[in-house]
mmCIF file of C-alpha atoms in Angstrom:
data_model
loop_
_atom_site.group_PDB
_atom_site.id
_atom_site.type_symbol
_atom_site.label_atom_id
_atom_site.label_comp_id
_atom_site.label_asym_id
_atom_site.label_seq_id
_atom_site.Cartn_x
_atom_site.Cartn_y
_atom_site.Cartn_z
ATOM 1 C CA MET G 729 109.717 -55.905 65.972
ATOM 2 C CA SER G 730 109.867 -59.019 63.811
ATOM 3 C CA GLN G 731 110.186 -61.157 66.943
ATOM 4 C CA ASN G 732 107.544 -59.540 69.157
ATOM 5 C CA VAL G 733 104.532 -58.495 67.034
ATOM 6 C CA SER G 734 101.665 -61.005 66.908
ATOM 7 C CA VAL G 735 98.764 -58.739 65.852
ATOM 8 C CA ALA G 736 98.968 -55.985 63.225
ATOM 9 C CA PHE G 737 96.387 -53.248 62.655
ATOM 10 C CA HIS G 738 96.445 -51.405 59.331
ATOM 11 C CA CYS G 739 94.461 -48.148 59.526
ATOM 12 C CA ALA G 740 96.629 -45.831 57.403
ATOM 13 C CA ALA G 741 94.873 -44.335 54.369
ATOM 14 C CA THR G 742 93.863 -41.118 52.710
ATOM 15 C CA VAL G 743 90.191 -40.413 53.406
ATOM 16 C CA ARG G 744 89.929 -37.379 51.139
ATOM 17 C CA PHE G 745 87.135 -37.787 48.599
ATOM 18 C CA ASP G 746 88.900 -35.460 46.138
ATOM 19 C CA GLU G 747 92.340 -37.048 46.434
ATOM 20 C CA PRO G 748 93.997 -37.226 42.987
ATOM 21 C CA LEU G 749 93.770 -40.796 41.720
ATOM 22 C CA LYS G 750 97.507 -41.321 41.471
ATOM 23 C CA SER G 751 98.016 -40.272 45.078
ATOM 24 C CA ALA G 752 94.999 -42.286 46.287
ATOM 25 C CA VAL G 753 96.337 -45.419 44.568
ATOM 26 C CA ASP G 754 99.743 -44.921 46.164
ATOM 27 C CA LEU G 755 98.285 -44.542 49.662
ATOM 28 C CA ASN G 756 95.268 -46.868 49.625
ATOM 29 C CA MET G 757 96.544 -49.641 47.363
ATOM 30 C CA LYS G 758 100.327 -49.571 47.266
ATOM 31 C CA GLY G 759 100.254 -48.708 50.964
ATOM 32 C CA VAL G 760 98.377 -51.949 51.585
ATOM 33 C CA LYS G 761 100.923 -53.909 49.578
ATOM 34 C CA ARG G 762 103.794 -52.323 51.500
ATOM 35 C CA MET G 763 102.072 -53.221 54.757
ATOM 36 C CA LEU G 764 101.704 -56.836 53.613
ATOM 37 C CA ASP G 765 105.409 -56.947 52.788
ATOM 38 C CA VAL G 766 106.205 -55.782 56.319
ATOM 39 C CA CYS G 767 103.790 -58.302 57.854
ATOM 40 C CA LYS G 768 105.398 -61.171 55.980
ATOM 41 C CA LYS G 769 108.612 -60.435 57.884
ATOM 42 C CA LEU G 770 106.916 -60.677 61.282
ATOM 43 C CA LYS G 771 107.815 -64.182 62.386
ATOM 44 C CA HIS G 772 105.109 -64.553 65.038
ATOM 45 C CA LEU G 773 102.252 -62.666 63.386
ATOM 46 C CA GLU G 774 98.928 -64.418 63.981
ATOM 47 C CA VAL G 775 96.487 -61.991 62.341
ATOM 48 C CA LEU G 776 96.314 -58.758 60.332
ATOM 49 C CA ILE G 777 93.356 -56.388 60.794
ATOM 50 C CA HIS G 778 92.786 -54.101 57.815
ATOM 51 C CA VAL G 779 90.406 -51.123 58.046
ATOM 52 C CA SER G 780 88.412 -50.474 54.877
ATOM 53 C CA THR G 781 85.056 -48.676 54.536
ATOM 54 C CA ALA G 782 81.430 -49.774 54.296
ATOM 55 C CA TYR G 783 81.129 -47.741 51.082
ATOM 56 C CA VAL G 784 83.500 -49.742 48.890
ATOM 57 C CA ASN G 785 80.432 -51.307 47.237
ATOM 58 C CA CYS G 786 78.149 -48.269 47.512
ATOM 59 C CA LEU G 787 76.580 -48.829 44.074
ATOM 60 C CA ARG G 788 75.079 -52.153 45.125
ATOM 61 C CA PRO G 789 71.496 -52.112 46.497
ATOM 62 C CA GLU G 790 72.246 -54.887 48.987
ATOM 63 C CA LEU G 791 75.545 -55.696 50.636
ATOM 64 C CA ASN G 792 76.958 -58.839 52.190
ATOM 65 C CA GLU G 793 80.172 -59.272 54.125
ATOM 66 C CA THR G 794 82.113 -60.534 51.163
ATOM 67 C CA ILE G 795 84.554 -59.188 48.595
ATOM 68 C CA TYR G 796 82.744 -58.596 45.332
ATOM 69 C CA PRO G 797 84.449 -58.766 41.911
ATOM 70 C CA ALA G 798 86.880 -55.904 41.319
ATOM 71 C CA VAL G 799 86.093 -53.095 38.901
ATOM 72 C CA CYS G 800 89.555 -53.649 37.421
ATOM 73 C CA ASP G 801 92.754 -55.585 38.025
ATOM 74 C CA PRO G 802 94.507 -53.778 40.917
ATOM 75 C CA SER G 803 97.995 -54.887 39.847
ATOM 76 C CA LYS G 804 97.505 -53.637 36.290
ATOM 77 C CA LEU G 805 96.115 -50.335 37.570
ATOM 78 C CA MET G 806 99.090 -49.738 39.871
ATOM 79 C CA ASN G 807 101.581 -50.633 37.143
ATOM 80 C CA THR G 808 99.841 -48.458 34.561
ATOM 81 C CA LEU G 809 99.656 -45.378 36.766
ATOM 82 C CA ASP G 810 103.387 -45.659 37.452
ATOM 83 C CA TRP G 811 104.231 -44.507 33.928
ATOM 84 C CA LEU G 812 101.286 -42.188 33.209
ATOM 85 C CA ASP G 813 101.706 -38.499 33.980
ATOM 86 C CA GLU G 814 99.378 -36.679 36.368
ATOM 87 C CA GLY G 815 97.485 -34.859 33.613
ATOM 88 C CA THR G 816 96.660 -38.063 31.757
ATOM 89 C CA VAL G 817 95.554 -39.789 34.946
ATOM 90 C CA THR G 818 93.294 -36.847 35.808
ATOM 91 C CA ALA G 819 91.706 -37.012 32.358
ATOM 92 C CA LEU G 820 91.069 -40.755 32.740
ATOM 93 C CA THR G 821 89.850 -40.666 36.342
ATOM 94 C CA LYS G 822 86.115 -40.401 35.673
ATOM 95 C CA SER G 823 86.084 -43.361 33.281
ATOM 96 C CA LEU G 824 88.266 -45.437 35.609
ATOM 97 C CA LEU G 825 85.936 -44.840 38.571
ATOM 98 C CA ASN G 826 83.226 -46.647 36.593
ATOM 99 C CA GLY G 827 80.364 -44.873 38.339
ATOM 100 C CA LEU G 828 81.852 -44.791 41.851
ATOM 101 C CA PRO G 829 81.506 -41.351 43.465
ATOM 102 C CA ASN G 830 85.150 -40.662 44.326
ATOM 103 C CA THR G 831 88.712 -41.948 44.367
ATOM 104 C CA TYR G 832 88.399 -42.860 48.057
ATOM 105 C CA THR G 833 85.782 -45.607 47.653
ATOM 106 C CA TYR G 834 87.445 -46.741 44.424
ATOM 107 C CA THR G 835 90.924 -47.260 45.864
ATOM 108 C CA LYS G 836 89.736 -48.608 49.229
ATOM 109 C CA GLY G 837 87.741 -51.276 47.395
ATOM 110 C CA LEU G 838 90.714 -52.240 45.245
ATOM 111 C CA GLY G 839 92.873 -52.239 48.370
ATOM 112 C CA GLU G 840 90.778 -55.151 49.634
ATOM 113 C CA HIS G 841 91.573 -57.027 46.418
ATOM 114 C CA VAL G 842 95.295 -56.383 46.913
ATOM 115 C CA ILE G 843 94.953 -58.360 50.159
ATOM 116 C CA ARG G 844 92.783 -61.090 48.663
ATOM 117 C CA ASP G 845 95.154 -61.651 45.726
ATOM 118 C CA GLU G 846 98.208 -62.142 47.956
ATOM 119 C CA SER G 847 99.254 -65.544 49.224
ATOM 120 C CA LEU G 848 99.576 -64.803 52.914
ATOM 121 C CA PRO G 849 100.865 -67.093 55.669
ATOM 122 C CA PHE G 850 98.519 -65.480 58.225
ATOM 123 C CA PRO G 851 94.738 -64.780 58.359
ATOM 124 C CA VAL G 852 93.302 -61.320 57.642
ATOM 125 C CA ALA G 853 90.119 -59.664 58.883
ATOM 126 C CA ILE G 854 88.725 -56.632 57.037
ATOM 127 C CA ILE G 855 86.734 -54.062 59.040
ATOM 128 C CA ARG G 856 84.239 -51.926 57.118
ATOM 129 C CA PRO G 857 82.960 -49.046 59.281
ATOM 130 C CA THR G 858 80.412 -46.503 58.081
ATOM 131 C CA ILE G 859 80.973 -42.791 58.860
ATOM 132 C CA VAL G 860 83.251 -42.642 61.900
ATOM 133 C CA THR G 861 82.631 -39.674 64.153
ATOM 134 C CA SER G 862 83.727 -38.534 67.610
ATOM 135 C CA SER G 863 83.633 -40.939 70.547
ATOM 136 C CA TRP G 864 80.576 -41.651 72.674
ATOM 137 C CA LYS G 865 82.306 -42.575 75.958
ATOM 138 C CA GLU G 866 85.895 -43.729 75.404
ATOM 139 C CA PRO G 867 88.451 -42.315 75.974
ATOM 140 C CA MET G 868 86.082 -39.441 76.829
ATOM 141 C CA PRO G 869 82.765 -38.156 75.419
ATOM 142 C CA GLY G 870 83.245 -36.203 72.195
ATOM 143 C CA TRP G 871 86.919 -37.106 71.723
ATOM 144 C CA VAL G 872 88.190 -36.686 68.165
ATOM 145 C CA ASP G 873 91.684 -36.215 66.722
ATOM 146 C CA SER G 874 90.962 -34.839 63.242
ATOM 147 C CA ILE G 875 88.508 -32.745 61.242
ATOM 148 C CA ASN G 876 87.829 -35.399 58.634
ATOM 149 C CA GLY G 877 84.294 -36.380 57.678
ATOM 150 C CA PRO G 878 81.400 -35.095 59.784
ATOM 151 C CA THR G 879 83.735 -33.440 62.291
ATOM 152 C CA GLY G 880 85.033 -31.061 59.630
ATOM 153 C CA PHE G 881 81.491 -30.300 58.515
ATOM 154 C CA VAL G 882 80.369 -29.501 62.071
ATOM 155 C CA ALA G 883 83.468 -27.358 62.646
ATOM 156 C CA GLY G 884 82.764 -25.445 59.440
ATOM 157 C CA CYS G 885 79.155 -24.866 60.480
ATOM 158 C CA ALA G 886 80.236 -23.700 63.933
ATOM 159 C CA ALA G 887 82.629 -21.197 62.368
ATOM 160 C CA GLY G 888 79.873 -19.908 60.108
ATOM 161 C CA ILE G 889 81.682 -21.043 56.953
ATOM 162 C CA PHE G 890 79.306 -23.763 55.724
ATOM 163 C CA ARG G 891 75.922 -22.253 54.901
ATOM 164 C CA THR G 892 74.450 -24.925 52.673
ATOM 165 C CA LEU G 893 74.681 -28.675 52.085
ATOM 166 C CA TYR G 894 73.084 -30.627 49.259
ATOM 167 C CA CYS G 895 71.449 -33.737 50.667
ATOM 168 C CA HIS G 896 68.099 -35.456 51.079
ATOM 169 C CA THR G 897 67.119 -34.923 54.702
ATOM 170 C CA HIS G 898 64.914 -38.035 54.806
ATOM 171 C CA MET G 899 67.954 -40.232 54.158
ATOM 172 C CA ILE G 900 69.987 -41.902 56.896
ATOM 173 C CA THR G 901 73.487 -40.707 57.684
ATOM 174 C CA ASP G 902 75.128 -43.784 59.132
ATOM 175 C CA LEU G 903 77.306 -42.378 61.911
ATOM 176 C CA ILE G 904 79.287 -44.612 64.241
ATOM 177 C CA PRO G 905 81.218 -43.397 67.340
ATOM 178 C CA ALA G 906 84.959 -43.951 67.048
ATOM 179 C CA GLU G 907 85.291 -46.502 69.850
ATOM 180 C CA TYR G 908 82.904 -48.969 68.184
ATOM 181 C CA PRO G 909 85.076 -49.735 65.117
ATOM 182 C CA THR G 910 88.103 -49.747 67.445
ATOM 183 C CA ASN G 911 86.498 -52.316 69.724
ATOM 184 C CA LEU G 912 85.471 -54.391 66.705
ATOM 185 C CA MET G 913 89.060 -54.395 65.445
ATOM 186 C CA ILE G 914 90.277 -55.772 68.770
ATOM 187 C CA SER G 915 87.430 -58.299 68.971
ATOM 188 C CA ALA G 916 87.954 -59.452 65.391
ATOM 189 C CA ALA G 917 91.653 -60.010 66.048
ATOM 190 C CA TRP G 918 90.879 -62.148 69.100
ATOM 191 C CA HIS G 919 88.068 -64.053 67.351
ATOM 192 C CA THR G 920 90.138 -64.761 64.247
ATOM 193 C CA VAL G 921 93.005 -66.229 66.236
ATOM 194 C CA GLU G 922 90.965 -67.985 68.937
ATOM 195 C CA HIS G 923 88.533 -69.687 66.557
ATOM 196 C CA ARG G 924 90.925 -70.262 63.664
ATOM 197 C CA MET G 925 88.759 -68.343 61.203
ATOM 198 C CA PRO G 926 89.194 -68.656 57.428
ATOM 199 C CA SER G 927 92.069 -66.796 55.829
ATOM 200 C CA LEU G 928 89.912 -63.725 55.039
ATOM 201 C CA CYS G 929 86.858 -62.502 56.977
ATOM 202 C CA VAL G 930 84.868 -59.283 56.507
ATOM 203 C CA TYR G 931 83.052 -57.373 59.260
ATOM 204 C CA THR G 932 80.765 -54.372 58.678
ATOM 205 C CA ILE G 933 79.833 -51.969 61.477
ATOM 206 C CA GLY G 934 77.280 -49.138 61.412
ATOM 207 C CA SER G 935 74.409 -47.654 63.383
ATOM 208 C CA SER G 936 71.535 -47.448 60.896
ATOM 209 C CA GLY G 937 70.160 -50.896 61.672
ATOM 210 C CA LEU G 938 69.637 -50.236 65.392
ATOM 211 C CA ASN G 939 69.704 -46.476 65.919
ATOM 212 C CA PRO G 940 69.297 -44.613 62.614
ATOM 213 C CA VAL G 941 70.193 -40.920 62.452
ATOM 214 C CA TYR G 942 68.683 -38.916 59.613
ATOM 215 C CA TRP G 943 70.152 -35.814 58.009
ATOM 216 C CA SER G 944 67.121 -33.921 59.263
ATOM 217 C CA ASP G 945 68.138 -34.907 62.808
ATOM 218 C CA LEU G 946 71.546 -33.320 62.336
ATOM 219 C CA GLU G 947 69.997 -30.107 61.070
ATOM 220 C CA LYS G 948 67.499 -30.124 63.935
ATOM 221 C CA TYR G 949 70.013 -30.574 66.756
ATOM 222 C CA ILE G 950 73.334 -29.178 65.542
ATOM 223 C CA TYR G 951 72.425 -25.567 64.744
ATOM 224 C CA PRO G 952 70.594 -24.804 68.042
ATOM 225 C CA TYR G 953 73.464 -26.376 69.992
ATOM 226 C CA MET G 954 75.983 -24.198 68.139
ATOM 227 C CA MET G 955 74.036 -21.057 68.961
ATOM 228 C CA LYS G 956 73.998 -21.993 72.658
ATOM 229 C CA ASN G 957 77.666 -23.030 72.669
ATOM 230 C CA PRO G 958 79.528 -20.837 70.158
ATOM 231 C CA ILE G 959 83.200 -21.381 69.429
ATOM 232 C CA SER G 960 85.740 -18.628 70.030
ATOM 233 C CA MET G 961 86.494 -17.829 66.369
ATOM 234 C CA THR G 962 83.660 -17.436 63.857
ATOM 235 C CA LEU G 963 83.298 -15.591 60.567
ATOM 236 C CA TRP G 964 79.504 -15.656 60.766
ATOM 237 C CA PRO G 965 77.013 -16.855 63.343
ATOM 238 C CA PRO G 966 76.175 -20.539 62.720
ATOM 239 C CA GLY G 967 73.364 -20.853 60.245
ATOM 240 C CA GLY G 968 72.318 -22.156 56.836
ATOM 241 C CA SER G 969 70.362 -25.271 55.994
ATOM 242 C CA PHE G 970 70.347 -28.560 54.111
ATOM 243 C CA LYS G 971 68.967 -28.423 50.573
ATOM 244 C CA SER G 972 67.245 -31.210 48.669
ATOM 245 C CA SER G 973 67.131 -28.971 45.587
ATOM 246 C CA TYR G 974 70.437 -28.848 43.748
ATOM 247 C CA VAL G 975 69.557 -25.501 42.119
ATOM 248 C CA HIS G 976 68.725 -23.944 45.491
ATOM 249 C CA HIS G 977 71.983 -25.324 46.890
ATOM 250 C CA LYS G 978 74.057 -23.855 44.027
ATOM 251 C CA ILE G 979 72.423 -20.445 44.429
ATOM 252 C CA ASP G 980 73.281 -20.400 48.121
ATOM 253 C CA MET G 981 76.790 -21.608 47.288
ATOM 254 C CA VAL G 982 77.330 -18.547 45.098
ATOM 255 C CA LEU G 983 75.744 -16.110 47.571
ATOM 256 C CA TYR G 984 77.154 -17.408 50.848
ATOM 257 C CA HIS G 985 80.341 -19.283 49.898
ATOM 258 C CA ASN G 986 81.821 -17.955 46.667
ATOM 259 C CA LEU G 987 80.996 -14.228 46.884
ATOM 260 C CA PRO G 988 82.309 -13.822 50.460
ATOM 261 C CA ALA G 989 85.462 -15.741 49.466
ATOM 262 C CA TYR G 990 86.057 -13.534 46.411
ATOM 263 C CA THR G 991 85.402 -10.393 48.446
ATOM 264 C CA LEU G 992 87.799 -11.444 51.192
ATOM 265 C CA ASP G 993 90.523 -12.299 48.694
ATOM 266 C CA PHE G 994 90.034 -8.977 46.925
ATOM 267 C CA LEU G 995 90.723 -7.191 50.202
ATOM 268 C CA VAL G 996 93.716 -9.460 50.857
ATOM 269 C CA ARG G 997 95.128 -8.669 47.407
ATOM 270 C CA CYS G 998 94.645 -4.954 48.058
ATOM 271 C CA CYS G 999 96.852 -5.365 51.119
ATOM 272 C CA GLY G 1000 99.537 -6.967 48.965
ATOM 273 C CA LYS G 1001 99.155 -10.442 50.460
ATOM 274 C CA LYS G 1002 98.668 -13.852 48.889
ATOM 275 C CA PRO G 1003 94.979 -14.766 48.327
ATOM 276 C CA LEU G 1004 93.498 -17.675 50.206
ATOM 277 C CA TYR G 1005 90.926 -18.715 47.615
ATOM 278 C CA HIS G 1006 92.130 -20.613 44.516
ATOM 279 C CA TRP G 1007 90.577 -18.405 41.840
ATOM 280 C CA GLU G 1008 91.971 -20.238 38.810
ATOM 281 C CA GLU G 1009 90.963 -23.676 40.111
ATOM 282 C CA HIS G 1010 87.355 -22.686 40.790
ATOM 283 C CA THR G 1011 87.085 -20.727 37.531
ATOM 284 C CA GLN G 1012 88.041 -23.869 35.604
ATOM 285 C CA LYS G 1013 85.437 -25.924 37.481
#
């Protein structure tokens, strides 16, 4: 491999928003560093393409294709978490996030700084896609290989599990078909090598600038389509709605998510089987 690889693509990451910080740092920051160590051994490597996310700087009102100052020193964070136990890290997570919504955006942003702070003998291009969803045309319409992100939400709605979502329907949900970031990765690799680009370039890709999709559009089109094309296994017929009121959303959560889950687990316990719902975890929350 060290003799034959000239282009490297780094896409590996955890995309869970609720990933414990210690695990997210290991995958999204230390994973980047391990990848860089491998790339340094590739004798003919001409470019590394690293996939980040457009939401690494989600607290900023306006974004440019640049790496903004880090919220903390990534090296110090990785070293500190090595000797802290999981309980202490969990207790410190909210303050460490410094206003960012989750460990995903936090560690993906610091992962970019891990790259920037390294002295690399090859150029790097960072790709920042928005919300990646199923393909438009390639390799076939609707192709998807996971239930992460919007795919998981749609699958849950189709199964009748998700009955409510807290969001502002007038806001844009920036969806991008999977082949577009993929094509950008390939194009960026070619462009970086062919035009001898600077050592670190950033590319953002989304759909909101040309073809915006609003949350209200999803609600308008998804539910009727699910009723016409039901899946084989459902707990309830597809239904529910998006809520701009947090109180209304929480009420529906209790009525249509929590109570059915508790009832189902009660019946499972009566049959002497292990419950599916994590009672203790949700009681603590």
